[in-house]
Coordinates of C-alpha atoms in Angstrom, one line a residue:
Chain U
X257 CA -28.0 -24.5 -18.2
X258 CA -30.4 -22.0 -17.8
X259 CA -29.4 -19.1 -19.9
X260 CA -32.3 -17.1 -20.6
X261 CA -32.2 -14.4 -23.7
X262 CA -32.6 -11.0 -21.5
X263 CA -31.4 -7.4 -22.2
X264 CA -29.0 -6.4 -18.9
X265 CA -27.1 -9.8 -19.2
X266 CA -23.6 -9.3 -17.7
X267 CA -20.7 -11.3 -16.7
X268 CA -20.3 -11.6 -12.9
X269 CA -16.7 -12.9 -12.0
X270 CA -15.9 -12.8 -8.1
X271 CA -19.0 -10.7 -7.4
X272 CA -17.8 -7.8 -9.9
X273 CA -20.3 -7.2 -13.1
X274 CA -19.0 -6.6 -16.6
X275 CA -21.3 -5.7 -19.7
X276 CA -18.1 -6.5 -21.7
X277 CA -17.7 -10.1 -22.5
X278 CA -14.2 -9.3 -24.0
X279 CA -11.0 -9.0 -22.1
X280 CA -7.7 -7.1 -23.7
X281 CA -4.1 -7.5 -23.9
X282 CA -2.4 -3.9 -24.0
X283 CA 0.8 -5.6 -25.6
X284 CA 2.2 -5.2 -28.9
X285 CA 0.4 -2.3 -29.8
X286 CA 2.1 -0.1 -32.6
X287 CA 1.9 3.0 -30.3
X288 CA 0.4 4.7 -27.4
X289 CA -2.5 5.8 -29.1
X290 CA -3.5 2.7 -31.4
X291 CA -4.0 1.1 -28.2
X292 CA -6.1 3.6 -26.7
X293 CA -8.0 3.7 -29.7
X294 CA -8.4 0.0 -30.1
X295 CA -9.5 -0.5 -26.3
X296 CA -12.0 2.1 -27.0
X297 CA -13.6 0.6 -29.5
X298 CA -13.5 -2.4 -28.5
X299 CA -16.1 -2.0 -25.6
X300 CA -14.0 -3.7 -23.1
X301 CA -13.8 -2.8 -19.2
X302 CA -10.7 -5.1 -18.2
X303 CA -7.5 -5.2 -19.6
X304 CA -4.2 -6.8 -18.8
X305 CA -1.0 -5.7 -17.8
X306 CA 2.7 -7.2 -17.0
X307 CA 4.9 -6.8 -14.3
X308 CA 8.4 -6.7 -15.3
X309 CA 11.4 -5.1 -13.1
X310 CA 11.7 -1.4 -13.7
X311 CA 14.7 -0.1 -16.2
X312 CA 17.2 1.6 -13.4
X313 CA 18.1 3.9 -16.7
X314 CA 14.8 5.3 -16.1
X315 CA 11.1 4.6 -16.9
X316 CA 8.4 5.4 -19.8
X317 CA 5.0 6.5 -19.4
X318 CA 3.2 4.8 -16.6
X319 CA 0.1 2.2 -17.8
X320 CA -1.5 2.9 -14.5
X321 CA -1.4 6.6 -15.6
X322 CA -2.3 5.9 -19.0
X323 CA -5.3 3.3 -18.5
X324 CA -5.7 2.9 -14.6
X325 CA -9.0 5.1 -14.2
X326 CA -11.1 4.3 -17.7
X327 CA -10.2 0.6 -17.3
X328 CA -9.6 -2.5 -14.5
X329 CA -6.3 -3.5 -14.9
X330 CA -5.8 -7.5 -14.5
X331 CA -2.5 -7.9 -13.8
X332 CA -0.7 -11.4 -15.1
X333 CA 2.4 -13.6 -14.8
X334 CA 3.2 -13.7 -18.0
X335 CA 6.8 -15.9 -18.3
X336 CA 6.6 -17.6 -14.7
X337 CA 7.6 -20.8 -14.5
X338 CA 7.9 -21.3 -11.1
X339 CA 5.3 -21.8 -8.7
X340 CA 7.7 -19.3 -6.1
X341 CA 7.8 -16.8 -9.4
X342 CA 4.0 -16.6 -10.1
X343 CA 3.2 -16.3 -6.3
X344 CA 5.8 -13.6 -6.0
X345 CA 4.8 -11.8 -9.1
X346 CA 1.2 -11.5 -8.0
X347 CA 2.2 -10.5 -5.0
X348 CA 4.0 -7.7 -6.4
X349 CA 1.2 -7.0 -8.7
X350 CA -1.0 -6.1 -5.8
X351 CA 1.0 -3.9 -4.5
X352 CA 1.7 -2.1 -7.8
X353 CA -1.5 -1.8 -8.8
X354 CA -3.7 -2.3 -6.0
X355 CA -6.0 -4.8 -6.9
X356 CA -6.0 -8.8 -5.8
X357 CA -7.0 -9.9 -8.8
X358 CA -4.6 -11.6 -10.7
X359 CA -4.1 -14.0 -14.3
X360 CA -2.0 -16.3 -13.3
X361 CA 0.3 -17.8 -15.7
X362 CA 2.5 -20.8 -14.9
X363 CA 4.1 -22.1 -18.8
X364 CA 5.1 -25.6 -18.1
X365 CA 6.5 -25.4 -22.0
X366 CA 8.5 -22.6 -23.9
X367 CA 8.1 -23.6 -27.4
X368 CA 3.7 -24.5 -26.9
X369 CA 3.5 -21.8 -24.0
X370 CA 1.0 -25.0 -22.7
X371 CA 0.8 -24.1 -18.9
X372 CA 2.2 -26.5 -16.2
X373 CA -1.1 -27.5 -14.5
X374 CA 0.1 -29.3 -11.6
X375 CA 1.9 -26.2 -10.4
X376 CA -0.7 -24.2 -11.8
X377 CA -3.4 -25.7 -9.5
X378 CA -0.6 -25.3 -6.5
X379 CA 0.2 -21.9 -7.1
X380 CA -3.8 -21.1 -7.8
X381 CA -4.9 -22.9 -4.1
X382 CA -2.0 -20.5 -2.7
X383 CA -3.2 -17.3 -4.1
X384 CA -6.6 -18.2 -2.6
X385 CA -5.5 -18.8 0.6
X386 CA -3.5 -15.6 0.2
X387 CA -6.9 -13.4 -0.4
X388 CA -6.3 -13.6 -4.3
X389 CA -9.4 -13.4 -7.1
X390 CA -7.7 -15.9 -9.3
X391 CA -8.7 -16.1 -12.8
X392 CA -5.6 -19.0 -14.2
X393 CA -4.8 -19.9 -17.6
X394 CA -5.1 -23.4 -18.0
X395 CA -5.5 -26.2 -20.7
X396 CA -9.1 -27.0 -21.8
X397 CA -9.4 -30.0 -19.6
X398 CA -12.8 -30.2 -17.9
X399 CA -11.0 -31.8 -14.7
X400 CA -8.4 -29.5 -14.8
X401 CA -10.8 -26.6 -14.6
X402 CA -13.1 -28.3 -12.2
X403 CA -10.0 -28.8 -9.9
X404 CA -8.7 -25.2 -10.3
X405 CA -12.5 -24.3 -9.3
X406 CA -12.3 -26.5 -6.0
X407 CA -9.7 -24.6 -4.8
X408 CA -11.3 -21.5 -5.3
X409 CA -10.6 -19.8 -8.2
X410 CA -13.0 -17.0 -9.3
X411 CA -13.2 -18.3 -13.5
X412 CA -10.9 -20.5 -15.7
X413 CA -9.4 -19.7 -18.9
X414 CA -8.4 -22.2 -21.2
X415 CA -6.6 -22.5 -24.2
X416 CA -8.4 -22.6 -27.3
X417 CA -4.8 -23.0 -29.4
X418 CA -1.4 -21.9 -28.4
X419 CA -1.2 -18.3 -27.4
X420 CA -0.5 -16.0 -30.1
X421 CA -0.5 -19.0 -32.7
X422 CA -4.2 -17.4 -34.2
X423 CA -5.4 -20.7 -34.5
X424 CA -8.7 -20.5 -33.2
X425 CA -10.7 -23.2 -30.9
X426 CA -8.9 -26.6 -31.5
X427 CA -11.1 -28.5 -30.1
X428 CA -15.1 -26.7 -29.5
X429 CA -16.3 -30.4 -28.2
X430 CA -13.9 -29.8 -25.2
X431 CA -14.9 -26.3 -24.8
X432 CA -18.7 -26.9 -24.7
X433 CA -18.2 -29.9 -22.4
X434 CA -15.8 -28.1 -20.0
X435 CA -18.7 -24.5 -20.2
X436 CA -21.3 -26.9 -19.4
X437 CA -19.8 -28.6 -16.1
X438 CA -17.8 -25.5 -14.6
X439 CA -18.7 -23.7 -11.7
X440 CA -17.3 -20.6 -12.7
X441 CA -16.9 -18.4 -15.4
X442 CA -14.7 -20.1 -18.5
X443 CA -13.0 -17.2 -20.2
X444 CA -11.5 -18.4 -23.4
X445 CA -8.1 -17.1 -22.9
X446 CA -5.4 -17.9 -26.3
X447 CA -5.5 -18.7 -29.5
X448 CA -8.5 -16.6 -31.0
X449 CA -7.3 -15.5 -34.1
X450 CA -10.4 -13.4 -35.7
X451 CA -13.8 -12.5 -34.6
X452 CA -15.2 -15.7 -35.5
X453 CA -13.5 -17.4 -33.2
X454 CA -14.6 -15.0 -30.2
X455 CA -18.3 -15.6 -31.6
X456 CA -17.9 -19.3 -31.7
X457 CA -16.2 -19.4 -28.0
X458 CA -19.5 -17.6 -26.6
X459 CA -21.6 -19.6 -28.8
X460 CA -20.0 -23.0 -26.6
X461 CA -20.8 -21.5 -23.5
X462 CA -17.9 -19.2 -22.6
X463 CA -18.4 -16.3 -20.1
X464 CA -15.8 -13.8 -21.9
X465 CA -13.0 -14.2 -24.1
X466 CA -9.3 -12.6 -23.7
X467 CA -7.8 -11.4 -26.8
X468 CA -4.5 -9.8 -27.7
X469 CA -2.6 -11.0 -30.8
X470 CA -5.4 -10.9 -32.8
X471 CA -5.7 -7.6 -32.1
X472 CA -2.6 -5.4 -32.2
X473 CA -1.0 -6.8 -35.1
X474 CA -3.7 -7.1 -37.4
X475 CA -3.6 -4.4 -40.6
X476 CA -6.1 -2.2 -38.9
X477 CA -6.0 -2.6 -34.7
X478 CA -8.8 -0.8 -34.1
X479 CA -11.4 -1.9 -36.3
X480 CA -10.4 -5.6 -35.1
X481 CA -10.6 -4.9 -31.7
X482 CA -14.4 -3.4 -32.8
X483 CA -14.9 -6.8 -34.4
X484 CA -13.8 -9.0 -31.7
X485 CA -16.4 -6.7 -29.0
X486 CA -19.1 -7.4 -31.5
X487 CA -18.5 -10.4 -31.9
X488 CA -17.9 -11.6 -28.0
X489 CA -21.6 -10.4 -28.1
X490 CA -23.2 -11.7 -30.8
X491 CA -21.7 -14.8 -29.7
X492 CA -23.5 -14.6 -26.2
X493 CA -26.8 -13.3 -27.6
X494 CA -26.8 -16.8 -30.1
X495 CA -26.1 -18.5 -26.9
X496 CA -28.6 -17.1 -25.0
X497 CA -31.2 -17.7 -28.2
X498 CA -30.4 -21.6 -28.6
X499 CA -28.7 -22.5 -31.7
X500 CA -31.4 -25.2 -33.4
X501 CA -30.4 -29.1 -33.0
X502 CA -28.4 -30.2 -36.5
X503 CA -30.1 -32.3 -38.9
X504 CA -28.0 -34.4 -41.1
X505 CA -30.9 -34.1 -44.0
X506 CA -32.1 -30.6 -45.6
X507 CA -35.1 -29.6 -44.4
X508 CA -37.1 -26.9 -46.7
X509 CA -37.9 -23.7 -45.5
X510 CA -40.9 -22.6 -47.1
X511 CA -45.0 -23.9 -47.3
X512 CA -44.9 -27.3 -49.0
X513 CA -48.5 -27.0 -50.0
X514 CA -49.4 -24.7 -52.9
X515 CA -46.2 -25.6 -55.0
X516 CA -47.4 -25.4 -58.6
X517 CA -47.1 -28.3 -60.8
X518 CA -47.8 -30.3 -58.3
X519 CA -50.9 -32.7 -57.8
X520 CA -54.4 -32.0 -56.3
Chain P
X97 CA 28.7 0.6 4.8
X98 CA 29.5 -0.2 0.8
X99 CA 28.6 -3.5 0.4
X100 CA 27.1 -5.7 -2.2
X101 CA 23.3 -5.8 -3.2
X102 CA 21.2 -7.3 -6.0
X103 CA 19.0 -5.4 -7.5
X104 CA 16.8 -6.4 -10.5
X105 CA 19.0 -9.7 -10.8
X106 CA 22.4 -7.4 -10.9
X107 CA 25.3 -7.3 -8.6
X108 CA 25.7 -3.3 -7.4
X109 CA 28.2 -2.2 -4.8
X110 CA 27.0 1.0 -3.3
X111 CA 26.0 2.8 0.1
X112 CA 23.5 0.2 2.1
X113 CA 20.8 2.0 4.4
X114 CA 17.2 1.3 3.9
X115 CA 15.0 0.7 0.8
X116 CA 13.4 4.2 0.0
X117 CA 17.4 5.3 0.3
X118 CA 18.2 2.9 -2.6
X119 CA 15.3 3.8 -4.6
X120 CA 15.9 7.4 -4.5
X121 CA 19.7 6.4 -5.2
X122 CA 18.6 4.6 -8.1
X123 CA 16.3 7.3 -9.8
X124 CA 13.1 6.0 -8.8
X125 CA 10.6 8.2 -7.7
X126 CA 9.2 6.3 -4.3
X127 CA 5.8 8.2 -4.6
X128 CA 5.2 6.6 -8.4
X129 CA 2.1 4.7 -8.5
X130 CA 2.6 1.2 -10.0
X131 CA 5.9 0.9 -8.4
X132 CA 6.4 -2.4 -6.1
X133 CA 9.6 -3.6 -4.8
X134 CA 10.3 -7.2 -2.5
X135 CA 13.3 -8.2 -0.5
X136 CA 14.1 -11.3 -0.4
X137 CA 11.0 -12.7 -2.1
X138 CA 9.0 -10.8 0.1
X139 CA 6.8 -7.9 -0.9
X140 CA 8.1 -4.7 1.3
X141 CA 4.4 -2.6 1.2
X142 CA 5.2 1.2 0.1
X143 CA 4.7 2.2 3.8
X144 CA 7.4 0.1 5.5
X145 CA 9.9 1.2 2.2
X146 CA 11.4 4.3 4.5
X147 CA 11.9 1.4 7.6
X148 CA 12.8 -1.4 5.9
X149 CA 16.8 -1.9 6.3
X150 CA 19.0 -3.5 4.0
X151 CA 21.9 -5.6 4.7
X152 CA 24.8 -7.0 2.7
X153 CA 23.5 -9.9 0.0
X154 CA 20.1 -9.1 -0.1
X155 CA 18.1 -9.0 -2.7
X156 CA 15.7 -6.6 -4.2
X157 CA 13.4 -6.7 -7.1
X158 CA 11.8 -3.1 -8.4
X159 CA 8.8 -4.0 -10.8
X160 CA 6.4 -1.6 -12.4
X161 CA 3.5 -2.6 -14.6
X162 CA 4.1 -2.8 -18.2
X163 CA 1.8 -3.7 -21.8
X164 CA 1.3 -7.5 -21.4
X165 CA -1.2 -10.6 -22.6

């Protein structure tokens, strides 16, 4: 690695800059305006959307409306379990909202939500071919990322925990191995449950981190979703700084010479 | 011609003629952004929506975008 501390420092994912390092879900917000608020305050530039077949009885409030000009919309495939459903979905996705950037989503597993990588990585090399800026949500493993990489997708983001379980980074040795041999951006992608979590991620070497349940349902939305863009950065300014090696002894702090009491 | 078409995973009988016929039929306004249909499993892009003919047994999905993860 050579991250150097330096003001300006921006995530680059498929040639397109971010000075955000956090990404936002727009789901389960209270209301229209908690989410506003909260995606203000959290700093972010990018945040996702679904795409879900339009009630004939009518439709709400348009997101593209709502969010389309202050913010990029990353469209996912959210509840595909099918290769031919994610492929479709994104297709539909950049139609709807013009862009061909797409999380792709593939759950393998309703109860763990763990995605199904062997269609995954089939569905991700189809998207590519297809003129796609794939960004999939995969498991933390380093060859499963390097593989989605080799066929061309433009960042990873792995698990830390279950989406929506809130359980934080199961296993940092996995994500500090896995941001130290990938090609392309790792975004840390579910389980962050406070802003900890989203420090720790950048601390390991992650690029960005996507957070949504830890957001809209906590007691106060916004000031969470302040916490978690404070904390994405902290967490990449530590990085940047070098956390010190760890001693298993203490090691004093202060002058050893000139203690009083002790000998000439 | 009255025949059968799925829309949004539900059986419908009603007038077939081409896509931006059944959207307006339906309520949906064709110049919405974020609106995207496919027939068949195959995205139909906004401009081809007034040519794009439908026949009985097809299949149409109408998405919009949506809060989401």
């Amino acid at each position: 690695m050579t991250d150097k501390p330096q003001d300006g420092d921006r995530l680059v994912i498929a040639g397109r800059s971010f000075a955000s390092r956090l990404i936002v879900g727009t789901a389960r917000f209270s209301s229209r305006q908690v989410m506003l608020d909260a995606l203000a305050a959290s700093g972010t530039e990018m945040v996702t959307a679904s795409i879900r077949r339009i009630s004939l009885e009518g439709y709400s409030e348009s997101l593209v409306d709502l969010l389309g000009g202050r913010y990029q919309l990353l469209p996912n495939t959210a509840g595909c379990a099918t290769v031919k459903d994610a492929v479709l979905t994104a297709q539909l996705a950049r139609e709807s909202l013009e862009t061909d950037w797409v999380k792709l989503e593939l759950i393998g597993d309703r109860e763990t939500l763990y995605p199904d990588v062997a269609e995954l990585i089939q569905a991700a090399e189809q998207l590519v071919g297809d003129g796609f800026t794939v960004l999939p949500y995969c498991t933390d493993d380093p060859v499963v990322c390097r593989r989605l990489a080799d066929v061309g997708c433009a960042a990873v983001m792995p698990l830390g925990s279950p989406i929506g379980s809130g359980m934080g980074l199961c296993n940092p040795y996995n994500l500090e191995l896995l941001c130290d041999r990938s090609p392309v951006p790792v975004i840390l992608d579910a389980g962050i449950g406070t802003a900890s979590d989203a420090a720790l991620a950048m601390e390991l070497g992650c690029g960005a981190v996507m957070v949504t349940t830890a957001i809209a349902p906590a007691n106060d939305p916004v000031n969470m979703a302040r916490a978690m863009g404070e904390a994405a950065a902290a967490g990449r300014r530590a990085r940047l700084a070098g956390r010190i090696p760890r001693r298993s002894y203490g090691e004093p702090s202060s002058p050893q010479l000139g203690l009083i009491g002790s000998g000439s | 011609m009255v025949a059968t078409v799925r829309i949004n995973g539900e059986d419908r009988r009603l007038e077939v003629g081409t896509l931006i016929e059944l959207l307006r039929a339906e309520g949906v306004d064709p110049k919405r952004r974020g609106v995207a249909v496919a027939l068949n499993g195959t995205v139909v892009r906004r401009g081809d929506w007034p040519a794009a003919a439908l026949s009985p047994g097809d299949e149409v999905e109408i998405v919009k975008p949506f809060a989401g993860g």
